[in-house]
PDB file of C-alpha atoms and ligand atoms in Angstrom:
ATOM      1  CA  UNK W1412       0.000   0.000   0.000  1.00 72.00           C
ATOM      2  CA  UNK W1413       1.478   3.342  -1.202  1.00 86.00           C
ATOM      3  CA  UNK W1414       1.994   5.736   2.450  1.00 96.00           C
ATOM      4  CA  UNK W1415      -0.127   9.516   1.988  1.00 97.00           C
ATOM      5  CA  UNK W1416       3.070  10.392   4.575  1.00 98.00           C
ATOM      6  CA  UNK W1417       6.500  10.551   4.588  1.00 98.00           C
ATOM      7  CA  UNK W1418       8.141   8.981   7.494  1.00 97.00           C
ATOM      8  CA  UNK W1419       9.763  12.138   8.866  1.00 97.00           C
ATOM      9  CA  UNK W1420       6.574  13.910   8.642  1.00 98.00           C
ATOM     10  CA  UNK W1421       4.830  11.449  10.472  1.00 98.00           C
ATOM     11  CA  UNK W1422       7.915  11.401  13.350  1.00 97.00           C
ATOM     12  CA  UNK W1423       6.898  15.268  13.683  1.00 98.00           C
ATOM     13  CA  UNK W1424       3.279  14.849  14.313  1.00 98.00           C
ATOM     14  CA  UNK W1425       4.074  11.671  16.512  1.00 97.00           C
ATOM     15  CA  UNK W1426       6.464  14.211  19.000  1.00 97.00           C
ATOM     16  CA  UNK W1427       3.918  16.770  19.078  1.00 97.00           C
ATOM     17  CA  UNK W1428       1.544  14.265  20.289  1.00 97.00           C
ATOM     18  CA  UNK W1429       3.898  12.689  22.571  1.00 95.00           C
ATOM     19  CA  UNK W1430       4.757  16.191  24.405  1.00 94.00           C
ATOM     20  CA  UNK W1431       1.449  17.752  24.297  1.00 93.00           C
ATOM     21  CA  UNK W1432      -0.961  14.975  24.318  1.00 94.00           C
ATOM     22  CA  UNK W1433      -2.654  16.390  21.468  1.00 97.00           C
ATOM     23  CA  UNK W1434      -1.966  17.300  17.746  1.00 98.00           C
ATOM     24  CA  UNK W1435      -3.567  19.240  15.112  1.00 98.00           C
ATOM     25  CA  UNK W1436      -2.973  18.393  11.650  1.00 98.00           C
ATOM     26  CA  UNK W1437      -4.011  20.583   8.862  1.00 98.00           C
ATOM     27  CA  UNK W1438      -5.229  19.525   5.503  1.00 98.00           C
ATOM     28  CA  UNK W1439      -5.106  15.972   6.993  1.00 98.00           C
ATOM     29  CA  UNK W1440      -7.148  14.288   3.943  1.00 98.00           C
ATOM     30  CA  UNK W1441      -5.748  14.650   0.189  1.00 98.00           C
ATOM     31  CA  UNK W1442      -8.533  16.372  -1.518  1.00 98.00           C
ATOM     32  CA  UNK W1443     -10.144  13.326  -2.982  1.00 98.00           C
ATOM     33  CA  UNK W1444     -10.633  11.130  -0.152  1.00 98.00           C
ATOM     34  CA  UNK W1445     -12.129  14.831   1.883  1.00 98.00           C
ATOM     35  CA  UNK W1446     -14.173  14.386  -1.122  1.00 98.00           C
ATOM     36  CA  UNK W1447     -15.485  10.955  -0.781  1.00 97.00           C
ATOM     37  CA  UNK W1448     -16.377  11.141   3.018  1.00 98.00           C
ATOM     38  CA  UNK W1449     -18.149  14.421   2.563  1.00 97.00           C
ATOM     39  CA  UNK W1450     -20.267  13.373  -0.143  1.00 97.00           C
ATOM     40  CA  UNK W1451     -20.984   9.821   1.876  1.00 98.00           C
ATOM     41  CA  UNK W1452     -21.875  12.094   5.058  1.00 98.00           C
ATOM     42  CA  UNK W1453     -24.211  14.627   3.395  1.00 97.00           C
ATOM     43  CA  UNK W1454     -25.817  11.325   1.761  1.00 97.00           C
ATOM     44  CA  UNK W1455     -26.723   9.196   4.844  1.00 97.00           C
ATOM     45  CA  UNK W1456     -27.851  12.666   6.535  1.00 94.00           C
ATOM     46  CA  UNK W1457     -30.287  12.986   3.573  1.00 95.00           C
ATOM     47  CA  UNK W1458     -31.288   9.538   4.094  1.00 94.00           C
ATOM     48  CA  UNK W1459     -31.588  10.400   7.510  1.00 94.00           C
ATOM     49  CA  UNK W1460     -29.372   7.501   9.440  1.00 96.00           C
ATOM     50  CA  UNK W1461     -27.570   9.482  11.739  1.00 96.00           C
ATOM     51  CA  UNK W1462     -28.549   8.708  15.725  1.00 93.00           C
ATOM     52  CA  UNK W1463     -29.289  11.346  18.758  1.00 89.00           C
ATOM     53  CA  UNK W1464     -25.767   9.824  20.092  1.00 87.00           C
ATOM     54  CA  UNK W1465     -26.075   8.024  23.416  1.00 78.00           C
ATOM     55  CA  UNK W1466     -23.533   8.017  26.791  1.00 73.00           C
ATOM     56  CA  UNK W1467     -21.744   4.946  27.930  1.00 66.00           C
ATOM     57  CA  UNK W1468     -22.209   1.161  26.549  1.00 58.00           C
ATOM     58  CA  UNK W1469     -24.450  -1.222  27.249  1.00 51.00           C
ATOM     59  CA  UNK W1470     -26.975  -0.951  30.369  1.00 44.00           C
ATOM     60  CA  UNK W1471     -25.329   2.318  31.169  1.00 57.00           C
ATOM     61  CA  UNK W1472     -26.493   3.975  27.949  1.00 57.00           C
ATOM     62  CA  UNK W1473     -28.810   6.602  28.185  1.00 58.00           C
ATOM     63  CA  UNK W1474     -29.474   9.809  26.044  1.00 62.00           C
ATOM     64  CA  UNK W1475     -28.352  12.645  28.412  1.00 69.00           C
ATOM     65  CA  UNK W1476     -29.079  15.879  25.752  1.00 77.00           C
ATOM     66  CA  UNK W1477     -27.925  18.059  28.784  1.00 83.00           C
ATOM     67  CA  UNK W1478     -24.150  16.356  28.554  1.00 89.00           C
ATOM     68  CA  UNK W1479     -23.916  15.818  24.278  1.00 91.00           C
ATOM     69  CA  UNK W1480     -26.405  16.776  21.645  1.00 92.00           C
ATOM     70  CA  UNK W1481     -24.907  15.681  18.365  1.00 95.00           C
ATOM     71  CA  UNK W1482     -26.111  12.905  16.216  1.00 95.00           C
ATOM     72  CA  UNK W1483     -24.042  10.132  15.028  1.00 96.00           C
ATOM     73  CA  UNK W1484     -23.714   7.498  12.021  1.00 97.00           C
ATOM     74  CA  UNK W1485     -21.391   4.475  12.826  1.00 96.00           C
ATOM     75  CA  UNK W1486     -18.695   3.619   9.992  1.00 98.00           C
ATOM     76  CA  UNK W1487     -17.854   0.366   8.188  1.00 97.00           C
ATOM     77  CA  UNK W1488     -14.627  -0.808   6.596  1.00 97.00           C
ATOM     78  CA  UNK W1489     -16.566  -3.606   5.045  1.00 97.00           C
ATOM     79  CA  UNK W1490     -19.760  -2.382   4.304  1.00 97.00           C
ATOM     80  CA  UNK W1491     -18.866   0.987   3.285  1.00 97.00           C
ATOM     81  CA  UNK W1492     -16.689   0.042   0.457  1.00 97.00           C
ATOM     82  CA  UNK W1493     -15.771   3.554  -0.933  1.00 96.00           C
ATOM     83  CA  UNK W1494     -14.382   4.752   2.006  1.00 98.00           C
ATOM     84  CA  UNK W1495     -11.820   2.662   2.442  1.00 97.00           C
ATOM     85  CA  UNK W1496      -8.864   5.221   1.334  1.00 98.00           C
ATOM     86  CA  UNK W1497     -10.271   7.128   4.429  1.00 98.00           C
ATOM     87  CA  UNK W1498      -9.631   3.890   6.224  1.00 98.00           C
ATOM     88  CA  UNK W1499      -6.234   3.027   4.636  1.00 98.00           C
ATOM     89  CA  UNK W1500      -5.154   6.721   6.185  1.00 98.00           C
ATOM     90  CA  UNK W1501      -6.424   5.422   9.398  1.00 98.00           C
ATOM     91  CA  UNK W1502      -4.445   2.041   8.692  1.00 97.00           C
ATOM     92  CA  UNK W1503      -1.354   4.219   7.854  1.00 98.00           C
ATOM     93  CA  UNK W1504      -1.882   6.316  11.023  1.00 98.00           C
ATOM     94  CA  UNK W1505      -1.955   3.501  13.672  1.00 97.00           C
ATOM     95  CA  UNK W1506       1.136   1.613  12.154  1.00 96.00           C
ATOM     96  CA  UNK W1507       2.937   4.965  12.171  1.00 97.00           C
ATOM     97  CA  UNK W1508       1.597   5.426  15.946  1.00 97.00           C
ATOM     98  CA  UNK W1509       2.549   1.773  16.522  1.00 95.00           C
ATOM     99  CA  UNK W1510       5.909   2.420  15.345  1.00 94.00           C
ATOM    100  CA  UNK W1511       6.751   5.917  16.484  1.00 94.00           C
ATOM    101  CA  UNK W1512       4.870   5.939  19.752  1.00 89.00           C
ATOM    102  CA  UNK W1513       5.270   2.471  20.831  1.00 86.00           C
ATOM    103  CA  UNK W1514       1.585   1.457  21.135  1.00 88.00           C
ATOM    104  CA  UNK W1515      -0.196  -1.515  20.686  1.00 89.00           C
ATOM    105  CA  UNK W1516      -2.972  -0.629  18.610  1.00 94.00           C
ATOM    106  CA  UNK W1517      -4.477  -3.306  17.011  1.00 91.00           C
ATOM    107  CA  UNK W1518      -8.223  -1.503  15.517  1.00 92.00           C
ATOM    108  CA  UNK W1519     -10.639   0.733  15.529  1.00 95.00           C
ATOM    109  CA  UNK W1520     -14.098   2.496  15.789  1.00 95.00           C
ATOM    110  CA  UNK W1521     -15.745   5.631  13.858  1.00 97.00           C
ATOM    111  CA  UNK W1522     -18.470   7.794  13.353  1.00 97.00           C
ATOM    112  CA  UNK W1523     -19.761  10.440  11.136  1.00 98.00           C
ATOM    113  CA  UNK W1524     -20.861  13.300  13.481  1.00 98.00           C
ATOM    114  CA  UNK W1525     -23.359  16.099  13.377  1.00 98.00           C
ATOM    115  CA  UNK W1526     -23.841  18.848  15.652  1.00 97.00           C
ATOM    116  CA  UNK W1527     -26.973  20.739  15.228  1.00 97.00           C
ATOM    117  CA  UNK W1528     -27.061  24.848  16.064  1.00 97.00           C
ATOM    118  CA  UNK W1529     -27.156  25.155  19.595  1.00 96.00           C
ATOM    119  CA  UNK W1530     -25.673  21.430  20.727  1.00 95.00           C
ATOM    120  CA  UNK W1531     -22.404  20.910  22.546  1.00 96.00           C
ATOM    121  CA  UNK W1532     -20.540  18.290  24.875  1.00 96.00           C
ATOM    122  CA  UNK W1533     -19.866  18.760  27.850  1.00 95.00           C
ATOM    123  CA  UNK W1534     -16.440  18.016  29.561  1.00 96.00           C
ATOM    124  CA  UNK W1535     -15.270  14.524  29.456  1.00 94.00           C
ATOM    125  CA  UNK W1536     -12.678  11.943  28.540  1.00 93.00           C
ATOM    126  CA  UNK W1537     -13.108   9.666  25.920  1.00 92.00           C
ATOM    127  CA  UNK W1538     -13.346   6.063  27.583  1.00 81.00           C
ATOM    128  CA  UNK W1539     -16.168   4.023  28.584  1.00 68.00           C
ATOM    129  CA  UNK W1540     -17.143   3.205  32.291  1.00 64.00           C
ATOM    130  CA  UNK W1541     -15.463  -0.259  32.182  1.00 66.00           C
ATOM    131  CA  UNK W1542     -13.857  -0.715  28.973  1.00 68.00           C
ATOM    132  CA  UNK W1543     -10.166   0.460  28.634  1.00 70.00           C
ATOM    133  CA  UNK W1544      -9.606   0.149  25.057  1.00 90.00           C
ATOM    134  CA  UNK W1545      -9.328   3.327  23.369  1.00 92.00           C
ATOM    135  CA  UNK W1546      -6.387   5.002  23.568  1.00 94.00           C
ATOM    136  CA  UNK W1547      -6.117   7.511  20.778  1.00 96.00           C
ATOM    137  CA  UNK W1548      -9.346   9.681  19.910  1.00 98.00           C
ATOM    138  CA  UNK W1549      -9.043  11.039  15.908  1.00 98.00           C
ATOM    139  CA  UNK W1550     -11.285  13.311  14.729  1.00 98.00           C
ATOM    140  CA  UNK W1551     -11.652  15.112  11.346  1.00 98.00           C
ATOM    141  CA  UNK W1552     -13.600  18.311  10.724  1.00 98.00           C
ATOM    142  CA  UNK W1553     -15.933  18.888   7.713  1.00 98.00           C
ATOM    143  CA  UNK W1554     -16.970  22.663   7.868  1.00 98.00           C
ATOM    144  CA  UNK W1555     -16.185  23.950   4.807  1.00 96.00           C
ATOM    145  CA  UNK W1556     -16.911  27.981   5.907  1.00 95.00           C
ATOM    146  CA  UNK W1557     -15.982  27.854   9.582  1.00 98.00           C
ATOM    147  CA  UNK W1558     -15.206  31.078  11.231  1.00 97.00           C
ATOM    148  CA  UNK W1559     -14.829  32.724  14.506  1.00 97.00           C
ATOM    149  CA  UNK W1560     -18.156  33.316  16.043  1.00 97.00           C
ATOM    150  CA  UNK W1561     -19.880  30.257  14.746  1.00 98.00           C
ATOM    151  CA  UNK W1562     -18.542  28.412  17.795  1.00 98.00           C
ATOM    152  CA  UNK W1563     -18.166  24.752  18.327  1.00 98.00           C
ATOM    153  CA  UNK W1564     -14.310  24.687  19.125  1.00 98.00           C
ATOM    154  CA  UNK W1565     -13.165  22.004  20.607  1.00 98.00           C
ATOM    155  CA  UNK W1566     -11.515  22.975  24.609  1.00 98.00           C
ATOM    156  CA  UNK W1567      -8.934  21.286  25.845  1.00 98.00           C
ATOM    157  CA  UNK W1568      -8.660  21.145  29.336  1.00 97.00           C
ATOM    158  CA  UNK W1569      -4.472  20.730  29.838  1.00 94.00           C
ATOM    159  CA  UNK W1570      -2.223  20.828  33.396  1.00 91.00           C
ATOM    160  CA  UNK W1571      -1.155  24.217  31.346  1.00 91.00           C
ATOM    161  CA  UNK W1572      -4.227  25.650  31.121  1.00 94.00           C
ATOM    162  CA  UNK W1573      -7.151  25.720  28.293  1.00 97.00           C
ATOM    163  CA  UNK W1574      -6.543  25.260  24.783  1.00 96.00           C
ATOM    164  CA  UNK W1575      -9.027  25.750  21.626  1.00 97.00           C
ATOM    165  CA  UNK W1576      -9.301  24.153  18.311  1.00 98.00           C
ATOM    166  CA  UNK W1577     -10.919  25.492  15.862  1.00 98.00           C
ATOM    167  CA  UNK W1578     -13.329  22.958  13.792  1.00 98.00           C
ATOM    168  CA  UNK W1579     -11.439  23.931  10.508  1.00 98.00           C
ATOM    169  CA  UNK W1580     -12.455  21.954   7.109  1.00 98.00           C
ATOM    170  CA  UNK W1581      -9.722  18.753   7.019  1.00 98.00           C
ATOM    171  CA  UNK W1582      -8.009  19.388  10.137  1.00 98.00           C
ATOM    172  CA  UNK W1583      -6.918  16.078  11.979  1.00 98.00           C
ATOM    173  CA  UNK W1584      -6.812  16.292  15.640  1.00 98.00           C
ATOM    174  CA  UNK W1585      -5.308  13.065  17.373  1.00 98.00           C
ATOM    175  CA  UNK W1586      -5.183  13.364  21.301  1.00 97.00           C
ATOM    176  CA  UNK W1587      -5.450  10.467  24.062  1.00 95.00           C
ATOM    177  CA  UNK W1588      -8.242   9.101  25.332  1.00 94.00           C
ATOM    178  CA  UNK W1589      -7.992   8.077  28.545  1.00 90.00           C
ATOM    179  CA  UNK W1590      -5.647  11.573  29.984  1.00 91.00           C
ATOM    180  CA  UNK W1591      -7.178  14.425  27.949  1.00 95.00           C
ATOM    181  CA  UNK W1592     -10.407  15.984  29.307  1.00 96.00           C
ATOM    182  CA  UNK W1593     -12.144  17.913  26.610  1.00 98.00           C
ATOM    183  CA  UNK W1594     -15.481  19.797  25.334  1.00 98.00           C
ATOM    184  CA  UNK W1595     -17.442  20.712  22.780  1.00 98.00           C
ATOM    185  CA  UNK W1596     -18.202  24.013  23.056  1.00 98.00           C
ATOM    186  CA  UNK W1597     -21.910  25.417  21.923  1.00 98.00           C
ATOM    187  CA  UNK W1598     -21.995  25.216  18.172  1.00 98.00           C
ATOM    188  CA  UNK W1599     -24.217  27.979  16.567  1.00 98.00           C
ATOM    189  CA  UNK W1600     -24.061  26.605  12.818  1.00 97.00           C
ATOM    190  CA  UNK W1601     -24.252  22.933  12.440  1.00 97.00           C
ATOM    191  CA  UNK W1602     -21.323  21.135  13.331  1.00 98.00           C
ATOM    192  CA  UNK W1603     -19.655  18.318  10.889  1.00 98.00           C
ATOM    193  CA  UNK W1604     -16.864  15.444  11.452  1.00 98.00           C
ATOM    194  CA  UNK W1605     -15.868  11.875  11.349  1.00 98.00           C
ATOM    195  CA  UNK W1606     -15.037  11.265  15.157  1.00 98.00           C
ATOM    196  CA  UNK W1607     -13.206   7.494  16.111  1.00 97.00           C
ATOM    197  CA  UNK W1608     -10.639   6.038  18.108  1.00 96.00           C
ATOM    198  CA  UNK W1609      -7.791   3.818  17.778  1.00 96.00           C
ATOM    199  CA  UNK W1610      -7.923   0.584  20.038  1.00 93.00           C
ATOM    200  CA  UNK W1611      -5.901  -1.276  22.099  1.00 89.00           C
ATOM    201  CA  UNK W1612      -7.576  -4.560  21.051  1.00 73.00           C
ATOM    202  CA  UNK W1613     -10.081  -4.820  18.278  1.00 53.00           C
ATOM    203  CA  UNK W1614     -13.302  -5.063  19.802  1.00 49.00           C
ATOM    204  CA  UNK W1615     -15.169  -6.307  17.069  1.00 54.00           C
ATOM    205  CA  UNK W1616     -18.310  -5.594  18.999  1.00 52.00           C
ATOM    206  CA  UNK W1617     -17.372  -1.857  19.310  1.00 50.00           C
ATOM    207  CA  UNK W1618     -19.459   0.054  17.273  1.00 50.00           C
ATOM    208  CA  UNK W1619     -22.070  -2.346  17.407  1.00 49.00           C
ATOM    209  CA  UNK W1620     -22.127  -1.863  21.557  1.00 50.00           C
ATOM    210  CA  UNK W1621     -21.813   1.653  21.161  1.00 48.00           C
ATOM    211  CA  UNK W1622     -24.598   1.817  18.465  1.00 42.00           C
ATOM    212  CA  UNK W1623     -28.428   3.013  18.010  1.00 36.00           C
TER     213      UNK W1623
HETATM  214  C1  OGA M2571     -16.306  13.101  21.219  1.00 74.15           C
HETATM  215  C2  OGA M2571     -15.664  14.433  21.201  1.00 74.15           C
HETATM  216  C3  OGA M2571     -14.811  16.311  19.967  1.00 74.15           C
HETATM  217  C4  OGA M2571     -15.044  17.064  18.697  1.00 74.15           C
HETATM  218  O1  OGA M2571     -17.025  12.765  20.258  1.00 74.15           O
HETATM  219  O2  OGA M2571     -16.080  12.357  22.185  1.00 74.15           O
HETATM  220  O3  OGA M2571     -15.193  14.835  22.219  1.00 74.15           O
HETATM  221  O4  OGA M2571     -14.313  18.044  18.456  1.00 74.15           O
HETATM  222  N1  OGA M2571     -15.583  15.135  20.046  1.00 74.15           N
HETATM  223  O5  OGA M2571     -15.936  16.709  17.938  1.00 74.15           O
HETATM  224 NI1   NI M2572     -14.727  13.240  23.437  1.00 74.15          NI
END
């Protein structure tokens, strides 16, 4: 399989990661693949698949629209067929993370994600009650016109201080799961992105638990 990346450039994100717990990548996706997932999100929103997204697995799943209000569409390597050079850059990313970072990650889990006006997420880390799995959260923005004011940024809550990212069209951020405590601030234009997380183990079940 032909790497998007060069090595050194991936050793560069990898350190940035490493001492900050987070990274932001611009322009993440080359143009084509941005292409593909966009038009496959704006489809299943037409066809109207996404999910008010839930809180916890299992039993402990409830829909809490005080804590999250977006809406979510699980991903499939196998069933959605023409995404899989989004997947391949996901394949690339955890071998490179593997490598680079010494991690065992060994899968993964994703989900198209839509924020209407006016829905947020409150603070939080990104692991289940009970499951210890996911170690690296990924998450790729889709708003095309995003400016200041239109709100949505994603807060960082660091030992430093605060940090925000802006939702930017193809910007990659890759922070970990278990350590980093983050929000969603208030969006006030609807919010777009492909949200997942790198796993220790494959879960097969993941998305499935996680689902509906
Ligand atoms: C999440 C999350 C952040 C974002 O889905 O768990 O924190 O910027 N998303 O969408
Ligand atoms: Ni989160």
């Amino acid at each position: 399989m032909k790497e998007i990346y060069s090595e050194e450039q991936w050793i560069e994100w990898i350190d940035t990661l490493a001492e900050q717990d987070y990274v932001c990548i611009d322009n993440f996706l080359p143009e084509e693949t941005y292409s593909l997932i966009e038009a496959f999100f704006n489809e299943q929103d037409e066809n109207e698949r996404f999910k008010k997204a839930a809180i916890g697995a299992l039993a402990d799943k409830k829909i809490v629209s005080e804590i999250r209000g977006d809406y979510t569409y699980w991903i499939d390597r196998k069933r959605d067929e023409s995404l899989s050079p989004y997947f391949d850059l996901v394949d690339e990313t955890i071998a490179k993370l593997n490598r680079f970072c010494y991690l065992s990650l060994a899968g993964y889990e994703f989900h198209l994600t839509y924020y209407p006006p006016g829905s947020f997420y409150k603070k939080h880390v990104d692991q289940f009650k009970g499951r210890r799995n996911r170690m690296i959260s990924m998450i790729i923005y889709f708003n095309e016109d995003w400016k200041p004011g239109d709100g949505g940024e994603l807060k960082m809550y660091k030992p430093e201080g605060e940090e925000l990212v802006n939702p930017i069209r193809n910007r990659c951020v890759l922070f970990r799961s278990e350590t980093v405590e983050h929000e969603v601030l208030e969006t006030l234009t609807g919010r777009k992105s492909v949200t997942g997380w790198l796993l220790y183990q494959p879960s097969g079940v993941g998305y499935i638990l996680a689902t509906s």
